[in-house]
XYZ file of N, CA, C and O in Angstrom:
596
model
N 0.860 -0.869 0.200
C 0.002 0.187 -0.085
C 0.606 0.922 -0.231
O 1.795 1.522 0.727
N 1.096 2.136 -0.666
C 1.356 3.397 -1.212
C 0.882 4.227 -0.198
O -0.157 4.489 -0.279
N 1.913 5.448 0.084
C 1.051 6.434 1.180
C 0.649 7.500 0.159
O 0.567 7.548 -1.369
N 0.393 8.385 0.182
C -0.559 9.236 -0.316
C 0.425 10.168 -1.393
O -0.166 10.579 -3.091
N 1.225 10.359 -1.101
C 2.368 10.941 -1.286
C 3.143 10.458 -2.882
O 3.196 11.130 -3.967
N 3.587 9.542 -2.650
C 3.319 8.118 -3.379
C 3.185 7.932 -4.513
O 3.036 7.583 -5.628
N 1.393 7.901 -3.756
C 0.382 7.157 -5.012
C 0.524 8.595 -6.122
O -0.534 8.661 -7.039
N 0.451 10.331 -5.157
C 0.268 11.035 -6.143
C 1.411 11.132 -7.105
O 1.141 12.119 -8.036
N 2.401 10.816 -6.928
C 3.947 10.800 -7.722
C 3.506 10.466 -9.248
O 3.488 10.435 -9.849
N 2.894 8.927 -8.546
C 2.068 7.508 -9.824
C 1.130 8.213 -10.461
O 0.981 8.352 -11.819
N -0.093 9.104 -9.918
C -1.389 9.439 -11.042
C -0.691 10.528 -11.404
O -1.825 10.692 -12.541
N 0.199 11.604 -11.608
C 0.472 12.443 -11.728
C 1.422 11.615 -13.566
O 0.994 12.302 -14.424
N 1.877 10.764 -13.171
C 1.843 10.022 -14.984
C 1.087 8.891 -15.325
O 1.620 9.034 -16.173
N 0.427 8.785 -14.823
C -1.010 8.574 -15.428
C -1.655 9.559 -16.911
O -2.251 10.652 -16.050
N -1.457 9.204 -17.610
C -2.066 9.924 -18.903
C -3.110 10.835 -18.473
O -2.988 11.982 -19.116
N -4.071 10.090 -18.456
C -5.795 10.330 -18.007
C -5.482 12.098 -17.251
O -6.300 12.849 -17.322
N -4.351 11.430 -16.305
C -4.473 12.896 -15.040
C -3.271 13.772 -15.564
O -3.770 15.237 -15.002
N -2.813 13.676 -16.797
C -1.448 14.743 -16.812
C -2.187 15.619 -17.471
O -2.022 16.640 -17.367
N -3.447 16.311 -18.144
C -4.499 16.945 -18.517
C -5.249 17.866 -17.264
O -5.230 18.935 -17.515
N -4.606 17.182 -16.051
C -5.629 18.257 -15.072
C -4.269 18.841 -14.501
O -3.717 18.456 -13.982
N -4.391 20.120 -14.093
C -3.459 21.244 -14.333
C -3.445 21.585 -12.604
O -2.216 22.211 -12.108
N -4.569 21.759 -12.429
C -5.111 22.308 -11.064
C -4.608 21.452 -9.763
O -5.116 20.589 -9.946
N -3.604 21.872 -9.515
C -2.935 20.869 -8.315
C -4.040 20.026 -7.258
O -3.905 19.199 -6.841
N -4.952 20.836 -6.570
C -6.003 20.893 -5.696
C -6.444 19.964 -5.883
O -7.014 19.264 -4.978
N -7.058 19.833 -7.166
C -8.107 18.980 -8.044
C -7.426 18.131 -8.261
O -8.069 16.583 -7.173
N -6.293 17.664 -8.157
C -5.826 16.293 -8.734
C -5.253 15.484 -7.094
O -4.990 14.725 -7.266
N -4.802 16.484 -5.857
C -4.883 15.889 -4.407
C -6.254 15.467 -4.219
O -6.212 14.343 -3.713
N -7.413 16.135 -4.265
C -8.269 15.527 -4.033
C -8.700 14.058 -4.462
O -9.033 13.548 -3.554
N -8.682 13.850 -6.231
C -9.051 13.274 -6.601
C -8.394 12.143 -6.310
O -8.479 10.762 -6.055
N -6.951 11.968 -5.993
C -6.019 11.158 -5.719
C -5.915 10.582 -4.085
O -6.799 9.783 -3.909
N -6.498 11.594 -3.567
C -7.059 11.017 -1.604
C -8.376 10.507 -2.042
O -8.710 9.157 -1.545
N -9.377 10.534 -2.998
C -10.588 9.716 -3.167
C -10.548 8.211 -3.873
O -11.472 7.415 -3.751
N -9.254 8.253 -4.635
C -8.902 6.984 -5.436
C -8.682 5.954 -4.168
O -8.374 5.625 -3.232
N -9.484 4.786 -4.963
C -9.638 3.534 -3.743
C -8.210 1.862 -4.537
O -8.343 2.356 -5.265
N -7.380 1.847 -3.238
C -6.538 0.886 -4.078
C -6.903 -0.502 -3.772
O -7.426 -0.600 -2.739
N -6.646 -0.829 -4.772
C -7.335 -2.465 -4.631
C -5.833 -3.749 -5.290
O -5.208 -3.178 -6.243
N -5.533 -4.706 -4.630
C -4.759 -5.490 -4.877
C -5.321 -6.829 -5.665
O -6.596 -7.566 -4.857
N -5.045 -7.470 -6.540
C -5.566 -8.825 -7.102
C -4.795 -9.622 -7.523
O -3.554 -9.411 -7.968
N -4.358 -10.641 -7.165
C -3.370 -11.823 -7.544
C -3.867 -12.223 -9.010
O -4.819 -12.020 -9.676
N -2.437 -12.886 -9.472
C -2.038 -13.287 -11.047
C -3.892 -14.687 -11.205
O -3.495 -15.023 -10.567
N -3.995 -14.242 -12.495
C -5.113 -15.399 -12.982
C -6.614 -15.080 -12.550
O -7.524 -15.010 -12.529
N -6.840 -13.643 -11.928
C -7.792 -12.928 -10.777
C -8.642 -12.193 -12.208
O -8.437 -11.680 -12.783
N -10.012 -12.736 -12.335
C -11.388 -12.187 -13.068
C -11.587 -10.875 -12.858
O -12.354 -10.558 -11.470
N -10.750 -9.769 -13.099
C -11.310 -8.335 -12.613
C -12.582 -7.703 -13.015
O -13.796 -7.433 -11.954
N -12.684 -7.675 -14.311
C -14.063 -7.624 -14.762
C -14.776 -8.854 -15.696
O -13.891 -9.060 -16.254
N -15.642 -9.181 -15.783
C -16.681 -9.774 -16.368
C -17.628 -9.854 -17.240
O -18.926 -9.189 -17.070
N -17.001 -9.876 -18.582
C -17.890 -9.767 -19.351
C -19.306 -10.119 -19.231
O -19.851 -11.019 -18.518
N -19.957 -8.581 -19.337
C -21.860 -9.141 -19.994
C -22.361 -8.539 -18.127
O -23.589 -8.367 -18.114
N -21.312 -8.467 -16.779
C -21.475 -7.873 -16.186
C -21.861 -6.162 -16.176
O -21.270 -5.811 -16.853
N -22.410 -5.766 -14.868
C -22.405 -4.465 -15.028
C -20.807 -3.878 -14.345
O -20.611 -4.419 -13.050
N -20.931 -2.631 -15.085
C -18.981 -1.953 -14.740
C -19.553 -0.708 -14.391
O -20.035 -0.640 -12.771
N -19.109 0.339 -14.370
C -19.487 1.748 -13.597
C -18.435 1.848 -12.911
O -18.394 2.943 -12.275
N -16.955 1.869 -12.344
C -16.341 1.821 -12.643
C -14.326 1.981 -13.087
O -15.086 1.274 -14.743
N -13.436 2.943 -13.489
C -12.548 3.371 -14.235
C -11.213 2.674 -13.177
O -11.767 3.154 -12.273
N -10.446 1.148 -13.970
C -9.240 0.920 -12.964
C -7.906 1.223 -13.549
O -7.417 1.333 -15.195
N -6.549 2.127 -12.731
C -5.610 2.147 -13.315
C -4.986 1.381 -12.471
O -4.423 0.932 -11.513
N -3.927 0.913 -13.986
C -3.360 0.058 -13.049
C -1.744 0.698 -12.132
O -1.314 1.694 -13.681
N -1.743 0.186 -11.679
C -0.489 0.641 -10.818
C 1.196 0.138 -10.987
O 1.845 0.738 -10.974
N 0.224 -1.494 -10.848
C 1.562 -2.416 -10.731
C 0.767 -3.431 -11.810
O -0.318 -3.882 -11.501
N 1.558 -4.534 -12.117
C 1.366 -5.824 -12.763
C 0.888 -5.659 -14.413
O 1.068 -4.425 -14.845
N 0.242 -6.465 -14.752
C -0.458 -6.900 -16.239
C -1.832 -7.278 -16.471
O -1.488 -8.366 -15.097
N -2.768 -6.779 -17.094
C -4.038 -7.612 -17.319
C -3.879 -7.678 -19.025
O -3.319 -6.982 -19.674
N -4.959 -8.497 -19.136
C -5.333 -9.028 -20.367
C -6.280 -8.795 -20.502
O -8.117 -8.574 -19.784
N -7.428 -8.184 -21.795
C -8.723 -8.016 -21.791
C -9.188 -9.166 -22.768
O -8.057 -9.503 -23.915
N -9.860 -9.365 -22.883
C -10.737 -10.756 -23.655
C -12.014 -10.806 -23.511
O -12.645 -10.382 -22.974
N -12.558 -11.228 -24.536
C -13.175 -11.019 -25.759
C -14.081 -12.929 -25.758
O -13.100 -12.968 -26.789
N -14.713 -13.888 -25.856
C -15.165 -15.006 -26.112
C -13.694 -15.665 -26.555
O -13.096 -16.140 -27.391
N -13.078 -15.391 -25.256
C -12.073 -16.349 -25.344
C -10.683 -15.860 -25.810
O -9.670 -16.443 -26.260
N -10.790 -14.847 -26.530
C -9.599 -14.052 -27.732
C -8.882 -12.850 -26.522
O -9.876 -11.680 -26.123
N -8.133 -13.011 -26.200
C -6.837 -12.085 -25.993
C -6.923 -10.643 -27.214
O -6.403 -11.355 -27.912
N -7.510 -9.440 -26.993
C -7.987 -8.477 -27.820
C -6.207 -7.219 -27.469
O -6.146 -6.658 -28.350
N -6.131 -7.315 -26.080
C -4.906 -6.705 -25.472
C -4.537 -6.631 -24.138
O -5.280 -7.572 -23.351
N -2.818 -6.419 -24.395
C -2.675 -6.113 -22.584
C -1.974 -4.958 -22.465
O -2.072 -4.191 -23.019
N -2.459 -4.808 -20.940
C -2.562 -3.327 -20.733
C -1.081 -3.744 -19.006
O -1.478 -4.636 -18.678
N -0.080 -2.477 -19.030
C 0.614 -2.159 -17.575
C 0.796 -1.296 -17.426
O -0.742 -0.697 -17.381
N 1.468 -1.102 -16.619
C 1.112 -0.090 -15.323
C 0.700 1.133 -16.206
O 1.528 1.437 -17.536
N -0.170 2.248 -15.687
C 0.039 3.571 -16.142
C -1.433 3.096 -17.172
O -2.218 4.443 -17.369
N -1.632 1.912 -17.477
C -3.189 1.516 -18.623
C -4.252 1.873 -17.639
O -4.090 1.648 -16.304
N -5.290 2.250 -18.640
C -6.650 1.637 -17.797
C -7.511 0.995 -18.267
O -7.651 1.359 -19.551
N -8.527 0.944 -17.650
C -9.617 0.129 -18.450
C -11.087 0.169 -17.605
O -10.767 0.635 -16.342
N -12.133 -0.102 -18.231
C -13.302 0.217 -17.510
C -13.839 0.874 -18.179
O -15.086 1.880 -17.633
N -13.110 2.378 -18.576
C -13.918 3.482 -19.159
C -15.068 3.488 -19.794
O -15.626 4.476 -19.427
N -15.284 2.336 -20.583
C -16.584 2.367 -20.917
C -17.531 2.384 -20.556
O -19.141 2.446 -20.300
N -17.401 1.478 -19.659
C -18.599 1.329 -18.394
C -18.946 2.567 -17.610
O -20.189 2.646 -17.270
N -18.185 3.630 -17.754
C -18.110 4.400 -16.757
C -18.965 5.526 -17.740
O -20.053 6.452 -17.163
N -19.515 5.659 -18.812
C -19.786 6.465 -19.694
C -21.853 5.354 -20.338
O -21.948 6.191 -20.542
N -21.355 4.533 -20.342
C -22.490 3.752 -20.697
C -22.934 2.763 -19.237
O -22.244 2.038 -19.090
N -23.958 2.179 -19.747
C -24.981 1.748 -18.972
C -25.132 0.142 -19.129
O -25.136 -0.825 -17.993
N -24.707 -0.333 -20.162
C -24.593 -1.394 -20.646
C -23.702 -2.467 -20.155
O -22.575 -1.874 -19.518
N -23.883 -3.691 -19.592
C -23.015 -4.621 -19.725
C -21.719 -4.027 -20.069
O -21.403 -3.579 -21.264
N -20.424 -5.045 -19.195
C -19.296 -4.704 -19.821
C -18.997 -5.809 -21.080
O -19.779 -6.621 -21.574
N -18.791 -5.134 -22.256
C -18.435 -5.966 -23.494
C -17.077 -6.815 -23.304
O -17.186 -7.546 -24.283
N -16.186 -6.870 -22.477
C -15.378 -7.580 -22.649
C -14.839 -7.936 -20.943
O -15.365 -7.122 -20.000
N -14.069 -8.731 -20.777
C -13.553 -9.268 -19.569
C -12.264 -8.987 -19.072
O -11.793 -8.802 -20.276
N -11.779 -8.867 -18.239
C -10.380 -8.177 -17.837
C -9.609 -9.216 -16.905
O -10.553 -9.538 -15.789
N -8.637 -10.021 -16.634
C -8.205 -11.063 -15.632
C -6.660 -10.409 -15.984
O -5.961 -10.147 -16.576
N -6.414 -10.512 -14.619
C -5.099 -9.947 -14.242
C -3.846 -10.915 -14.452
O -3.746 -12.720 -14.538
N -2.927 -10.842 -15.247
C -1.717 -11.742 -15.620
C -0.753 -11.852 -14.735
O -0.310 -13.336 -14.439
N -0.182 -10.759 -14.134
C 0.037 -10.921 -13.039
C -0.114 -10.260 -11.956
O -1.269 -9.958 -11.726
N -0.042 -10.838 -10.387
C -0.007 -10.083 -9.176
C -0.379 -8.266 -9.970
O 0.327 -7.731 -10.502
N -1.131 -7.773 -9.560
C -1.415 -6.557 -9.889
C -2.134 -5.488 -8.791
O -2.786 -5.682 -7.838
N -1.825 -3.928 -8.730
C -2.311 -3.248 -8.151
C -3.441 -2.215 -8.919
O -2.384 -1.848 -9.961
N -4.281 -1.502 -8.125
C -5.224 -0.734 -9.380
C -5.781 0.457 -8.348
O -5.778 -0.372 -7.427
N -6.009 1.469 -8.787
C -6.548 2.599 -8.354
C -8.232 2.416 -8.825
O -8.220 2.100 -9.980
N -8.986 2.422 -8.145
C -10.722 2.304 -8.934
C -10.933 4.115 -8.891
O -10.844 4.876 -8.046
N -12.009 4.454 -9.791
C -11.681 5.690 -10.224
C -13.975 5.698 -10.403
O -14.222 5.209 -11.000
N -14.672 6.268 -9.059
C -15.911 6.346 -9.859
C -16.551 7.239 -10.698
O -15.597 8.023 -11.293
N -18.049 7.058 -11.385
C -18.039 7.510 -12.297
C -18.162 9.204 -11.656
O -17.915 9.622 -12.635
N -18.642 9.584 -10.859
C -19.157 10.272 -10.193
C -17.710 11.543 -10.096
O -17.280 12.491 -10.720
N -16.627 10.425 -9.470
C -15.126 11.759 -9.557
C -14.623 11.651 -10.765
O -13.341 12.929 -10.820
N -15.133 10.965 -12.218
C -14.460 11.075 -13.345
C -14.836 12.346 -13.794
O -14.595 13.438 -14.258
N -16.190 12.086 -13.283
C -17.430 13.504 -14.113
C -16.961 14.827 -13.471
O -16.728 15.991 -13.861
N -16.234 14.559 -12.291
C -16.108 15.514 -11.572
C -14.801 16.819 -11.968
O -14.201 17.369 -12.282
N -13.620 15.415 -12.994
C -12.024 15.827 -12.977
C -12.549 16.487 -14.231
O -12.157 17.380 -15.016
N -13.306 15.806 -15.284
C -13.994 16.320 -16.374
C -13.932 17.855 -16.315
O -14.255 18.718 -16.983
N -15.450 18.068 -15.441
C -15.971 19.832 -15.385
C -14.870 20.247 -15.268
O -15.364 21.902 -15.683
N -13.837 20.120 -13.930
C -12.165 21.280 -13.935
C -11.459 21.123 -15.169
O -11.133 22.362 -15.434
N -11.257 19.776 -15.461
C -10.208 20.048 -16.844
C -11.036 19.014 -17.526
O -11.073 17.681 -17.600
N -11.509 19.798 -19.081
C -12.454 18.993 -20.164
C -11.360 18.782 -20.943
O -12.104 17.714 -21.780
N -9.911 18.479 -20.465
C -8.944 17.942 -21.463
C -9.248 16.569 -21.586
O -8.437 15.595 -22.159
N -9.536 16.148 -19.624
C -9.532 14.973 -19.284
C -10.217 14.205 -20.343
O -10.105 12.770 -20.873
N -11.751 14.502 -20.701
C -12.543 14.120 -21.542
C -11.927 13.459 -23.542
O -12.385 12.099 -23.313
N -11.274 14.843 -23.763
C -10.965 14.606 -25.155
C -10.016 13.818 -24.429
O -10.004 13.129 -25.664
N -9.384 13.158 -23.662
C -8.451 12.574 -23.830
C -8.616 10.556 -23.557
O -8.201 9.734 -24.274
N -10.333 10.766 -23.090
C -10.712 9.390 -23.055
C -11.245 9.117 -24.550
O -11.474 7.934 -24.682
N -12.141 9.922 -24.949
C -12.215 9.656 -26.407
C -11.591 9.573 -27.416
O -11.299 8.516 -27.844
N -10.473 9.825 -26.999
C -8.956 9.576 -27.760
C -8.382 8.270 -27.913
O -8.573 6.945 -28.481
N -8.863 8.061 -26.470
C -8.245 6.734 -25.600
C -9.302 5.325 -26.576
O -9.400 4.398 -26.850
N -10.726 5.655 -26.046
C -11.515 5.124 -26.961
C -11.805 4.949 -28.176
O -12.577 3.932 -28.744
N -11.217 5.850 -29.181
C -11.761 5.051 -30.414
C -10.255 4.720 -30.409
O -11.037 4.202 -31.312
N -9.221 4.451 -30.055
C -7.948 3.543 -30.432
C -8.005 2.395 -29.998
O -8.296 1.854 -30.902
N -8.978 2.351 -28.555
C -9.460 0.810 -28.339
C -10.321 -0.019 -29.103
O -10.640 -1.305 -29.497
N -11.310 1.094 -29.764
C -12.069 0.077 -30.336
C -11.881 -0.396 -32.011
O -11.966 -0.889 -32.423
N -10.883 0.864 -32.371
C -10.550 0.415 -33.611
C -9.207 -0.947 -33.374
O -9.312 -1.967 -33.832
N -8.970 -1.285 -32.628
C -7.737 -2.096 -32.028
C -8.928 -3.183 -31.512
O -8.282 -4.766 -31.725
N -10.077 -3.407 -31.113
C -11.213 -4.463 -30.588
C -11.661 -5.122 -32.498
O -11.495 -6.126 -32.523
N -12.014 -3.725 -33.142
C -12.560 -4.187 -34.638
C -11.099 -4.911 -35.146
O -11.398 -5.842 -35.858
N -10.172 -4.475 -35.001
C -8.788 -4.930 -35.498
C -8.720 -6.778 -35.187
O -7.974 -7.886 -36.120
N -8.225 -6.821 -33.450
C -8.219 -8.228 -32.816
C -9.774 -8.954 -33.895
O -9.477 -10.148 -33.973
N -10.810 -8.528 -33.544
C -12.311 -9.455 -33.923
C -11.904 -9.730 -35.912
O -12.265 -10.946 -35.901
N -11.208 -8.789 -36.385
C -11.415 -9.070 -37.652
C -10.200 -10.201 -38.065
O -10.498 -10.964 -38.717
N -9.169 -10.101 -37.138
C -7.728 -11.435 -37.253
C -8.580 -12.125 -36.645
O -8.341 -13.533 -37.213
N -9.357 -12.429 -35.244
C -10.104 -13.842 -35.106
C -10.492 -14.765 -35.971
O -10.631 -15.697 -36.085
N -11.689 -13.499 -36.699
C -12.490 -14.149 -37.836
C -12.171 -14.458 -38.516
O -12.373 -16.011 -39.343
N -10.139 -13.927 -39.497
C -9.471 -14.496 -40.231
C -9.279 -16.109 -39.879
O -8.816 -17.253 -40.783
N -8.922 -16.287 -38.366
C -8.027 -17.446 -38.670
C -8.825 -18.428 -37.967
O -9.095 -19.555 -38.314
N -10.473 -18.095 -37.697
C -11.753 -18.624 -37.791
C -12.060 -19.870 -39.357
O -12.680 -21.056 -38.979
N -11.463 -19.042 -40.248
C -11.692 -19.518 -41.269
C -10.714 -20.184 -41.912
O -11.030 -21.096 -43.196
N -9.959 -20.404 -41.721
C -8.861 -20.882 -41.872
C -8.946 -22.180 -41.945
O -9.024 -23.067 -40.310
């Protein structure tokens, strides 16, 4: 478990938070984040279930899985669950810890407050969402091609 200052140093390096220039807001957000630990192999998010939290990877590695196909691997500083924060639909993929990992949890309300103060956060998330949709489409296409072979 990190103390608030150690965690703040890490949070400042997470791309989604680099858009927040107001130090007071960043400190408030950091203090509100919940820190969790997951063992290797743990299913963090289960496709089809309700989401609503954004996870920020402090350490370790996770994989994003849909229909038993690995769509992406995420590492320290990456985040996941962002689609479920903006969308009330069930989770579109599962996320499993590949290695022991530590995460910070951000609620929908906390994210909306950060966006209100620093709209650049929303722009950054939109870019990431677009990139991830493109990656998922590419992975799905490759998977479908492999099934035909």
